GROMACS .gro file of C-alpha atoms in nm:
model
  417
    1MET     CA    1  -6.629  -4.905 -11.204
    2GLY     CA    2  -6.542  -5.254 -11.323
    3TYR     CA    3  -6.787  -5.524 -11.435
    4ALA     CA    4  -7.156  -5.432 -11.412
    5VAL     CA    5  -7.472  -5.613 -11.517
    6ARG     CA    6  -7.802  -5.430 -11.544
    7ILE     CA    7  -8.127  -5.558 -11.390
    8GLU     CA    8  -8.367  -5.577 -11.682
    9SER     CA    9  -8.684  -5.700 -11.508
   10ALA     CA   10  -8.821  -5.799 -11.169
   11GLU     CA   11  -9.146  -5.990 -11.117
   12VAL     CA   12  -9.342  -6.084 -10.806
   13VAL     CA   13  -9.494  -6.433 -10.829
   14ILE     CA   14  -9.766  -6.541 -10.584
   15THR     CA   15  -9.859  -6.908 -10.584
   16SER     CA   16 -10.038  -7.146 -10.348
   17PRO     CA   17  -9.947  -7.513 -10.405
   18GLY     CA   18 -10.099  -7.618 -10.070
   19ARG     CA   19  -9.995  -7.296  -9.899
   20ASN     CA   20  -9.910  -6.943 -10.010
   21PHE     CA   21  -9.565  -6.837 -10.129
   22VAL     CA   22  -9.432  -6.505 -10.258
   23THR     CA   23  -9.127  -6.517 -10.486
   24LEU     CA   24  -8.927  -6.236 -10.642
   25ARG     CA   25  -8.778  -6.321 -10.983
   26ILE     CA   26  -8.503  -6.088 -11.108
   27VAL     CA   27  -8.362  -6.114 -11.461
   28THR     CA   28  -8.045  -5.939 -11.578
   29GLU     CA   29  -7.974  -5.797 -11.922
   30ASP     CA   30  -7.764  -6.103 -12.005
   31GLY     CA   31  -8.047  -6.340 -11.914
   32VAL     CA   32  -7.939  -6.465 -11.572
   33THR     CA   33  -8.232  -6.522 -11.335
   34GLY     CA   34  -8.226  -6.495 -10.957
   35LEU     CA   35  -8.495  -6.598 -10.708
   36GLY     CA   36  -8.575  -6.465 -10.361
   37ASP     CA   37  -8.832  -6.584 -10.107
   38ALA     CA   38  -9.062  -6.311  -9.969
   39THR     CA   39  -9.323  -6.528  -9.797
   40LEU     CA   40  -9.475  -6.389  -9.476
   41ASN     CA   41  -9.718  -6.652  -9.351
   42GLY     CA   42 -10.071  -6.512  -9.326
   43ARG     CA   43  -9.966  -6.166  -9.451
   44GLU     CA   44  -9.830  -6.258  -9.793
   45LEU     CA   45 -10.005  -5.987  -9.994
   46ALA     CA   46  -9.855  -5.711  -9.779
   47VAL     CA   47  -9.504  -5.812  -9.886
   48ALA     CA   48  -9.612  -5.867 -10.246
   49SER     CA   49  -9.747  -5.512 -10.258
   50TYR     CA   50  -9.435  -5.370 -10.092
   51LEU     CA   51  -9.221  -5.537 -10.356
   52ARG     CA   52  -9.439  -5.470 -10.658
   53ASP     CA   53  -9.538  -5.113 -10.576
   54HIS     CA   54  -9.229  -4.978 -10.400
   55VAL     CA   55  -8.919  -5.193 -10.458
   56VAL     CA   56  -8.934  -5.329 -10.813
   57PRO     CA   57  -8.940  -4.979 -10.969
   58LEU     CA   58  -8.617  -4.902 -10.779
   59LEU     CA   59  -8.440  -5.215 -10.905
   60LEU     CA   60  -8.475  -5.166 -11.278
   61ASP     CA   61  -8.147  -5.066 -11.443
   62ARG     CA   62  -7.949  -5.106 -11.118
   63ASP     CA   63  -7.625  -5.304 -11.117
   64ALA     CA   64  -7.712  -5.657 -11.003
   65SER     CA   65  -7.356  -5.718 -10.885
   66ARG     CA   66  -7.373  -5.446 -10.614
   67ILE     CA   67  -7.544  -5.654 -10.347
   68GLU     CA   68  -7.433  -5.471 -10.032
   69ASP     CA   69  -7.503  -5.133 -10.188
   70THR     CA   70  -7.852  -5.241 -10.296
   71TRP     CA   71  -7.926  -5.375  -9.947
   72GLN     CA   72  -7.831  -5.046  -9.783
   73TYR     CA   73  -8.013  -4.846 -10.052
   74LEU     CA   74  -8.341  -5.030  -9.985
   75TYR     CA   75  -8.302  -5.035  -9.607
   76ARG     CA   76  -8.184  -4.680  -9.541
   77GLY     CA   77  -8.358  -4.513  -9.832
   78ALA     CA   78  -8.706  -4.608  -9.713
   79TYR     CA   79  -8.668  -4.415  -9.382
   80TRP     CA   80  -8.917  -4.663  -9.225
   81ARG     CA   81  -8.680  -4.936  -9.114
   82ARG     CA   82  -8.714  -5.294  -8.991
   83GLY     CA   83  -9.044  -5.476  -8.952
   84PRO     CA   84  -9.137  -5.813  -9.107
   85VAL     CA   85  -9.282  -5.673  -9.431
   86THR     CA   86  -8.984  -5.449  -9.509
   87MET     CA   87  -8.724  -5.708  -9.414
   88ALA     CA   88  -8.893  -5.990  -9.608
   89ALA     CA   89  -8.899  -5.769  -9.917
   90ILE     CA   90  -8.531  -5.677  -9.879
   91ALA     CA   91  -8.449  -6.043  -9.815
   92ALA     CA   92  -8.609  -6.142 -10.145
   93VAL     CA   93  -8.402  -5.887 -10.338
   94ASP     CA   94  -8.081  -5.977 -10.158
   95THR     CA   95  -8.123  -6.353 -10.203
   96ALA     CA   96  -8.209  -6.314 -10.571
   97LEU     CA   97  -7.896  -6.105 -10.627
   98TRP     CA   98  -7.678  -6.365 -10.454
   99ASP     CA   99  -7.840  -6.631 -10.673
  100ILE     CA  100  -7.748  -6.427 -10.982
  101LYS     CA  101  -7.391  -6.363 -10.865
  102ALA     CA  102  -7.329  -6.732 -10.790
  103LYS     CA  103  -7.477  -6.839 -11.124
  104ALA     CA  104  -7.257  -6.587 -11.303
  105ALA     CA  105  -6.956  -6.730 -11.118
  106ARG     CA  106  -7.075  -7.084 -11.205
  107MET     CA  107  -7.053  -7.180 -10.840
  108PRO     CA  108  -7.295  -7.291 -10.571
  109LEU     CA  109  -7.364  -6.999 -10.338
  110TYR     CA  110  -7.182  -7.154 -10.041
  111GLN     CA  111  -6.855  -7.132 -10.234
  112LEU     CA  112  -6.893  -6.754 -10.259
  113LEU     CA  113  -6.958  -6.746  -9.883
  114GLY     CA  114  -6.619  -6.901  -9.810
  115GLY     CA  115  -6.670  -7.265  -9.901
  116ALA     CA  116  -6.798  -7.560  -9.703
  117SER     CA  117  -6.725  -7.591  -9.332
  118ARG     CA  118  -6.894  -7.932  -9.307
  119SER     CA  119  -7.022  -8.213  -9.528
  120GLY     CA  120  -7.388  -8.142  -9.451
  121ALA     CA  121  -7.625  -7.971  -9.210
  122LEU     CA  122  -7.780  -8.172  -8.927
  123ALA     CA  123  -8.160  -8.139  -8.959
  124TYR     CA  124  -8.438  -8.194  -8.711
  125GLY     CA  125  -8.787  -8.313  -8.796
  126HIS     CA  126  -9.126  -8.239  -8.639
  127ALA     CA  127  -9.278  -8.530  -8.450
  128SER     CA  128  -9.615  -8.482  -8.284
  129GLY     CA  129  -9.920  -8.664  -8.157
  130ARG     CA  130 -10.250  -8.607  -7.983
  131ASP     CA  131 -10.127  -8.833  -7.703
  132VAL     CA  132  -9.804  -9.006  -7.604
  133PRO     CA  133  -9.859  -9.331  -7.802
  134GLU     CA  134  -9.929  -9.133  -8.120
  135LEU     CA  135  -9.623  -8.916  -8.052
  136LEU     CA  136  -9.398  -9.220  -8.008
  137ASP     CA  137  -9.521  -9.357  -8.340
  138SER     CA  138  -9.443  -9.023  -8.505
  139ILE     CA  139  -9.089  -9.026  -8.362
  140ARG     CA  140  -9.035  -9.379  -8.493
  141ALA     CA  141  -9.155  -9.270  -8.839
  142HIS     CA  142  -8.913  -8.976  -8.842
  143LEU     CA  143  -8.623  -9.197  -8.734
  144GLU     CA  144  -8.709  -9.435  -9.021
  145GLN     CA  145  -8.694  -9.137  -9.258
  146GLY     CA  146  -8.336  -9.076  -9.144
  147TYR     CA  147  -8.372  -8.789  -8.896
  148ARG     CA  148  -8.111  -8.780  -8.621
  149ALA     CA  149  -8.281  -8.507  -8.414
  150ILE     CA  150  -8.650  -8.466  -8.333
  151ARG     CA  151  -8.873  -8.180  -8.221
  152VAL     CA  152  -9.135  -8.315  -7.980
  153GLN     CA  153  -9.484  -8.160  -7.961
  154THR     CA  154  -9.793  -8.317  -7.810
  155GLY     CA  155 -10.159  -8.263  -7.739
  156ILE     CA  156 -10.255  -8.144  -7.392
  157PRO     CA  157 -10.522  -8.326  -7.190
  158GLY     CA  158 -10.841  -8.121  -7.190
  159LEU     CA  159 -10.753  -7.919  -7.501
  160ALA     CA  160 -10.914  -8.013  -7.831
  161SER     CA  161 -10.640  -7.869  -8.050
  162VAL     CA  162 -10.281  -7.755  -8.004
  163TYR     CA  163 -10.083  -7.566  -8.269
  164GLY     CA  164  -9.785  -7.768  -8.390
  165VAL     CA  165  -9.959  -8.104  -8.340
  166ALA     CA  166 -10.029  -8.248  -8.683
  167SER     CA  167 -10.347  -8.435  -8.590
  168SER     CA  168 -10.511  -8.154  -8.394
  169SER     CA  169 -10.882  -8.117  -8.457
  170ALA     CA  170 -10.901  -7.745  -8.540
  171GLY     CA  171 -10.985  -7.657  -8.898
  172GLY     CA  172 -11.216  -7.953  -8.961
  173GLY     CA  173 -11.022  -8.243  -8.818
  174GLU     CA  174 -10.776  -8.295  -9.104
  175ARG     CA  175 -10.411  -8.362  -9.037
  176TYR     CA  176 -10.180  -8.072  -9.108
  177ASP     CA  177  -9.836  -8.226  -9.119
  178TYR     CA  178  -9.707  -7.923  -9.307
  179GLU     CA  179  -9.828  -7.671  -9.045
  180PRO     CA  180 -10.007  -7.443  -9.289
  181ALA     CA  181 -10.202  -7.138  -9.200
  182ARG     CA  182 -10.560  -7.263  -9.214
  183ARG     CA  183 -10.776  -7.194  -9.515
  184GLY     CA  184 -11.143  -7.129  -9.465
  185SER     CA  185 -11.443  -7.157  -9.693
  186GLY     CA  186 -11.674  -6.894  -9.837
  187SER     CA  187 -11.599  -6.531  -9.912
  188ARG     CA  188 -11.472  -6.443  -9.564
  189VAL     CA  189 -11.177  -6.633  -9.417
  190LEU     CA  190 -11.113  -6.601  -9.043
  191PRO     CA  191 -10.840  -6.758  -8.827
  192ALA     CA  192 -10.924  -7.081  -8.648
  193GLU     CA  193 -10.952  -7.029  -8.271
  194GLU     CA  194 -10.794  -7.272  -8.026
  195SER     CA  195 -10.827  -7.288  -7.647
  196TRP     CA  196 -10.517  -7.278  -7.430
  197ASP     CA  197 -10.430  -7.367  -7.068
  198THR     CA  198 -10.070  -7.297  -6.963
  199ARG     CA  199 -10.097  -7.474  -6.627
  200ALA     CA  200 -10.217  -7.793  -6.795
  201TYR     CA  201  -9.931  -7.763  -7.046
  202LEU     CA  202  -9.669  -7.719  -6.771
  203ARG     CA  203  -9.798  -8.025  -6.587
  204HIS     CA  204  -9.807  -8.242  -6.896
  205VAL     CA  205  -9.488  -8.169  -7.093
  206PRO     CA  206  -9.233  -8.312  -6.845
  207THR     CA  207  -9.425  -8.641  -6.840
  208VAL     CA  208  -9.409  -8.652  -7.219
  209PHE     CA  209  -9.031  -8.616  -7.225
  210GLU     CA  210  -8.997  -8.877  -6.953
  211ALA     CA  211  -9.188  -9.121  -7.176
  212VAL     CA  212  -8.984  -9.030  -7.484
  213ARG     CA  213  -8.652  -9.076  -7.305
  214ARG     CA  214  -8.772  -9.407  -7.160
  215GLU     CA  215  -8.856  -9.527  -7.510
  216PHE     CA  216  -8.565  -9.387  -7.714
  217GLY     CA  217  -8.282  -9.348  -7.463
  218PRO     CA  218  -8.051  -9.059  -7.374
  219GLU     CA  219  -7.865  -9.007  -7.704
  220LEU     CA  220  -8.138  -8.882  -7.938
  221PRO     CA  221  -8.134  -8.498  -7.958
  222LEU     CA  222  -8.480  -8.371  -7.856
  223LEU     CA  223  -8.618  -8.022  -7.909
  224HIS     CA  224  -8.937  -7.850  -7.794
  225ASP     CA  225  -9.119  -7.532  -7.901
  226GLY     CA  226  -9.313  -7.331  -7.641
  227HIS     CA  227  -9.467  -7.105  -7.911
  228HIS     CA  228  -9.428  -6.792  -7.692
  229ARG     CA  229  -9.702  -6.905  -7.453
  230MET     CA  230  -9.533  -6.873  -7.113
  231THR     CA  231  -9.454  -6.594  -6.872
  232PRO     CA  232  -9.085  -6.570  -6.773
  233ILE     CA  233  -9.135  -6.756  -6.444
  234GLN     CA  234  -9.345  -7.026  -6.612
  235ALA     CA  235  -9.072  -7.073  -6.873
  236ALA     CA  236  -8.810  -7.092  -6.598
  237ARG     CA  237  -9.017  -7.359  -6.426
  238LEU     CA  238  -9.050  -7.563  -6.746
  239GLY     CA  239  -8.681  -7.532  -6.832
  240LYS     CA  240  -8.592  -7.655  -6.482
  241ALA     CA  241  -8.839  -7.944  -6.502
  242LEU     CA  242  -8.696  -8.054  -6.839
  243GLU     CA  243  -8.331  -8.055  -6.728
  244PRO     CA  244  -8.330  -8.432  -6.649
  245TYR     CA  245  -8.427  -8.503  -7.012
  246ASP     CA  246  -8.131  -8.316  -7.165
  247LEU     CA  247  -8.305  -8.112  -7.436
  248PHE     CA  248  -8.111  -7.985  -7.736
  249TRP     CA  249  -8.315  -7.666  -7.686
  250LEU     CA  250  -8.632  -7.513  -7.550
  251GLU     CA  251  -8.758  -7.273  -7.816
  252ASP     CA  252  -8.968  -6.954  -7.794
  253ALA     CA  253  -9.055  -7.002  -7.429
  254THR     CA  254  -9.174  -6.641  -7.392
  255PRO     CA  255  -9.289  -6.369  -7.636
  256GLY     CA  256  -8.989  -6.266  -7.842
  257GLU     CA  257  -9.034  -5.892  -7.798
  258ASP     CA  258  -8.959  -5.915  -7.423
  259GLN     CA  259  -8.584  -5.970  -7.427
  260ALA     CA  260  -8.548  -5.909  -7.054
  261ALA     CA  261  -8.756  -6.222  -6.993
  262LEU     CA  262  -8.462  -6.433  -7.105
  263ARG     CA  263  -8.255  -6.302  -6.813
  264LEU     CA  264  -8.498  -6.450  -6.562
  265ILE     CA  265  -8.524  -6.781  -6.747
  266ARG     CA  266  -8.146  -6.808  -6.771
  267GLN     CA  267  -8.108  -6.754  -6.395
  268HIS     CA  268  -8.322  -7.059  -6.319
  269THR     CA  269  -8.237  -7.325  -6.577
  270THR     CA  270  -7.947  -7.470  -6.773
  271THR     CA  271  -8.177  -7.600  -7.049
  272PRO     CA  272  -8.043  -7.445  -7.374
  273LEU     CA  273  -8.264  -7.169  -7.515
  274ALA     CA  274  -8.351  -7.078  -7.874
  275ILE     CA  275  -8.549  -6.779  -7.998
  276GLY     CA  276  -8.585  -6.553  -8.299
  277GLU     CA  277  -8.819  -6.684  -8.566
  278VAL     CA  278  -9.036  -6.372  -8.521
  279PHE     CA  279  -8.731  -6.142  -8.524
  280ASN     CA  280  -8.632  -5.959  -8.842
  281HIS     CA  281  -8.315  -5.762  -8.763
  282VAL     CA  282  -7.982  -5.795  -8.584
  283HIS     CA  283  -8.092  -5.526  -8.338
  284ASP     CA  284  -8.356  -5.768  -8.207
  285TYR     CA  285  -8.065  -5.980  -8.081
  286THR     CA  286  -7.805  -5.740  -7.944
  287THR     CA  287  -7.898  -5.785  -7.576
  288LEU     CA  288  -7.956  -6.159  -7.614
  289LEU     CA  289  -7.617  -6.212  -7.777
  290SER     CA  290  -7.400  -5.978  -7.570
  291GLU     CA  291  -7.541  -6.114  -7.242
  292ARG     CA  292  -7.540  -6.475  -7.371
  293LEU     CA  293  -7.908  -6.518  -7.285
  294ILE     CA  294  -7.971  -6.764  -7.568
  295ASP     CA  295  -7.784  -7.054  -7.725
  296TYR     CA  296  -7.934  -7.061  -8.076
  297VAL     CA  297  -8.043  -6.795  -8.328
  298ARG     CA  298  -8.375  -6.895  -8.485
  299SER     CA  299  -8.424  -6.633  -8.757
  300ALA     CA  300  -8.501  -6.716  -9.119
  301VAL     CA  301  -8.312  -6.582  -9.418
  302THR     CA  302  -8.655  -6.499  -9.564
  303HIS     CA  303  -8.761  -6.272  -9.275
  304THR     CA  304  -8.430  -6.120  -9.166
  305GLY     CA  305  -8.300  -5.931  -9.466
  306GLY     CA  306  -8.160  -6.213  -9.676
  307VAL     CA  307  -7.822  -6.380  -9.704
  308THR     CA  308  -7.626  -6.058  -9.644
  309ALA     CA  309  -7.800  -5.973  -9.317
  310MET     CA  310  -7.815  -6.330  -9.184
  311ARG     CA  311  -7.444  -6.382  -9.244
  312LYS     CA  312  -7.366  -6.068  -9.043
  313LEU     CA  313  -7.605  -6.175  -8.764
  314LEU     CA  314  -7.455  -6.523  -8.739
  315ASP     CA  315  -7.101  -6.388  -8.745
  316LEU     CA  316  -7.193  -6.162  -8.453
  317ALA     CA  317  -7.349  -6.458  -8.269
  318ALA     CA  318  -7.026  -6.654  -8.321
  319VAL     CA  319  -6.833  -6.392  -8.123
  320TYR     CA  320  -7.040  -6.496  -7.817
  321GLY     CA  321  -7.030  -6.870  -7.882
  322ILE     CA  322  -7.393  -6.879  -7.996
  323LYS     CA  323  -7.495  -7.111  -8.281
  324SER     CA  324  -7.742  -7.110  -8.567
  325GLY     CA  325  -8.079  -7.283  -8.575
  326ILE     CA  326  -8.232  -7.127  -8.887
  327HIS     CA  327  -8.612  -7.131  -8.911
  328GLY     CA  328  -8.719  -7.379  -9.179
  329PRO     CA  329  -9.075  -7.514  -9.171
  330THR     CA  330  -9.283  -7.513  -9.488
  331ASP     CA  331  -9.387  -7.148  -9.459
  332ILE     CA  332  -9.035  -7.092  -9.593
  333SER     CA  333  -9.039  -7.168  -9.965
  334PRO     CA  334  -8.780  -7.399 -10.121
  335VAL     CA  335  -8.598  -7.082 -10.230
  336GLY     CA  336  -8.566  -6.963  -9.871
  337MET     CA  337  -8.470  -7.313  -9.756
  338ALA     CA  338  -8.194  -7.337 -10.015
  339ALA     CA  339  -8.053  -7.000  -9.906
  340ALA     CA  340  -8.048  -7.124  -9.545
  341LEU     CA  341  -7.864  -7.442  -9.644
  342HIS     CA  342  -7.588  -7.253  -9.824
  343LEU     CA  343  -7.533  -7.048  -9.508
  344ASP     CA  344  -7.548  -7.362  -9.292
  345LEU     CA  345  -7.274  -7.520  -9.496
  346ALA     CA  346  -7.047  -7.214  -9.494
  347ILE     CA  347  -7.064  -7.067  -9.142
  348HIS     CA  348  -6.843  -7.187  -8.858
  349ASN     CA  349  -7.106  -7.167  -8.579
  350PHE     CA  350  -7.370  -7.393  -8.731
  351GLY     CA  351  -7.597  -7.562  -8.479
  352ILE     CA  352  -7.890  -7.736  -8.647
  353GLN     CA  353  -8.139  -7.678  -8.930
  354GLU     CA  354  -8.516  -7.709  -8.903
  355TYR     CA  355  -8.655  -7.913  -9.193
  356MET     CA  356  -9.002  -8.015  -9.306
  357PRO     CA  357  -9.027  -8.160  -9.658
  358HIS     CA  358  -9.248  -7.962  -9.893
  359THR     CA  359  -9.551  -8.113 -10.065
  360ALA     CA  360  -9.539  -8.266 -10.412
  361ASP     CA  361  -9.736  -7.970 -10.549
  362THR     CA  362  -9.483  -7.725 -10.403
  363LEU     CA  363  -9.195  -7.919 -10.556
  364GLU     CA  364  -9.373  -7.906 -10.891
  365VAL     CA  365  -9.359  -7.526 -10.875
  366PHE     CA  366  -9.010  -7.501 -10.723
  367ARG     CA  367  -8.760  -7.738 -10.884
  368THR     CA  368  -8.503  -7.808 -10.613
  369SER     CA  369  -8.162  -7.975 -10.608
  370PHE     CA  370  -8.088  -7.980 -10.232
  371ARG     CA  371  -8.096  -8.322 -10.072
  372PHE     CA  372  -8.163  -8.490  -9.736
  373GLU     CA  373  -7.955  -8.799  -9.663
  374ASP     CA  374  -7.880  -8.980  -9.338
  375GLY     CA  375  -8.010  -8.692  -9.127
  376LEU     CA  376  -7.809  -8.425  -9.310
  377LEU     CA  377  -7.911  -8.161  -9.562
  378HIS     CA  378  -7.688  -8.041  -9.847
  379PRO     CA  379  -7.771  -7.751 -10.082
  380SER     CA  380  -7.610  -7.929 -10.383
  381ASP     CA  381  -7.332  -7.807 -10.610
  382THR     CA  382  -7.565  -7.658 -10.871
  383PRO     CA  383  -7.461  -7.299 -10.952
  384GLY     CA  384  -7.654  -7.037 -10.756
  385LEU     CA  385  -7.915  -7.141 -10.500
  386GLY     CA  386  -7.999  -7.458 -10.690
  387VAL     CA  387  -8.373  -7.383 -10.717
  388GLU     CA  388  -8.570  -7.290 -11.028
  389LEU     CA  389  -8.926  -7.157 -11.049
  390ASP     CA  390  -9.171  -7.312 -11.295
  391THR     CA  391  -9.393  -7.010 -11.364
  392GLU     CA  392  -9.643  -7.215 -11.563
  393ALA     CA  393  -9.690  -7.455 -11.271
  394ALA     CA  394  -9.709  -7.159 -11.029
  395GLY     CA  395 -10.001  -7.020 -11.229
  396ARG     CA  396 -10.202  -7.336 -11.166
  397PHE     CA  397 -10.211  -7.264 -10.792
  398PRO     CA  398 -10.374  -6.924 -10.728
  399TYR     CA  399 -10.350  -6.742 -10.396
  400GLN     CA  400 -10.599  -6.842 -10.125
  401PRO     CA  401 -10.644  -6.640  -9.802
  402ALA     CA  402 -10.519  -6.832  -9.497
  403TYR     CA  403 -10.434  -6.745  -9.139
  404LEU     CA  404 -10.252  -6.895  -8.844
  405PRO     CA  405 -10.477  -6.986  -8.551
  406VAL     CA  406 -10.562  -6.756  -8.261
  407ASN     CA  407 -10.534  -6.886  -7.904
  408ARG     CA  408 -10.777  -6.796  -7.627
  409LEU     CA  409 -10.767  -6.868  -7.254
  410ALA     CA  410 -11.069  -7.011  -7.074
  411ASP     CA  411 -11.202  -6.659  -7.003
  412GLY     CA  412 -11.186  -6.567  -7.372
  413THR     CA  413 -10.867  -6.359  -7.358
  414VAL     CA  414 -10.653  -6.375  -7.671
  415HIS     CA  415 -10.322  -6.538  -7.578
  416ASP     CA  416  -9.979  -6.575  -7.736
  417TRP     CA  417  -9.944  -6.884  -7.950
   0.00000   0.00000   0.00000
C-alpha cells in the first residue's frame, strides 16, 4: 500500500473576528496539521454541524495521504450529493488534506499542483460610493493601494441602501467595507431589508461607467457585479449599454440557477460575462462551459469541493478557453483565500482574483504568509497553504448570528440580490 499516515484528530473551530468563519483542523499521527475553510456566509452553523456530526467521525484513522479517495468517499457515500452545505464541508476536508500533504513534502501547495505558471495573480479591489464623487475617491484610494483592476459599485438615486456599496445606510449607517453579513442586536437577529428598483439601476449604471472612464481613461480594467438582480433581457440591455466602456466582466447579471438565461444575454452583448459564486459543483457549469456562455468561472474553493474539485473544474473550463475568477471577498477565510492563490499560481487559464483584505482581528486569528504587491497576489513559498490558526485567539471571538440583506421591490416582493 505504500506510505500512509493516519488522521488522529479533526476539530471544527467557529470564530467571529468581525465576521463568522468555520475552520476544520485535521491533525495526523505524526503531528502535521492541515486547515480547511468551511465558511458559508449566513449559514455557518449548518456546515459546522455537518462536519462535526457526520464527517469528522468518518475521518478518524483514515489515511490522510489518500485525498482523491477521501473526496469520493465523502461525496458518493452520503447519497445526498451537491448543495452548498455538503460541498463546503467536503472542501474543508480536501483543503486540509492538501495542506498536510504539502507540509509533509516541505513544499508550498502550488508546487504539488504543477508549479508556478506566473509570478503572481492579478487581483481586483472593491471600489464603491453612494454617489459618483464618492466612488471616484474610492477608486483613487484603491489605485494608491496598488490595485491594477477595480470592481465598480455605486448607490442608485432614490434607493437608501445598495448591497456592495460600503457606505450604504442599512444596518445603522456604519460603513461595511468588508461586506459582512449584518449583525443585529437583542436575542433575535433578522436580515436587514433593502429596497430595490431595477429600472432605476439600469438607467444609472451606464452613466457611472461613463464618468469613471472619463476620469481614469480606457486602460484600467473595470468590473461590475449585478448581484443576480436582472431578468435575461434586462441583463442583455445592460451588457449592450456598457459595451462602450470595455468592462473586464459583468458578473452575476441573472440568477445563477437559470443557465438558459445566459444564452439570451450572450446573443445581445459582447460584454464578457462571469458567474458562479453561488455554484458548488462542476455540473452547475456544464452547459455554460460547453456552449461558451460565460468567460470567467467565479466559484470559490471553499464552496465548490476544495482544491481537488476546483482544479478539475478549471481544467474543464480551459478546454473551452474560459478563465478563472475565483470568488474571494472576506466571507472566504484566509485559509480559503490561500487555497485559491495556490490554484491561481498553478493553473494555465488564470484570469483574475477577487481580493478584499481581512481585518486586523481576522489576521490575529489566522496567521497568513500570502502577500499583495504591485497589484499581484502571491501565496508565498511557506510549506502547505501558508496559513496557521491561532486557536487561543479564535476563542476570543465567539460566534454571532448574522445574515445577508434581503431585497424587496416597491410592492414588497422579495427580490434577488
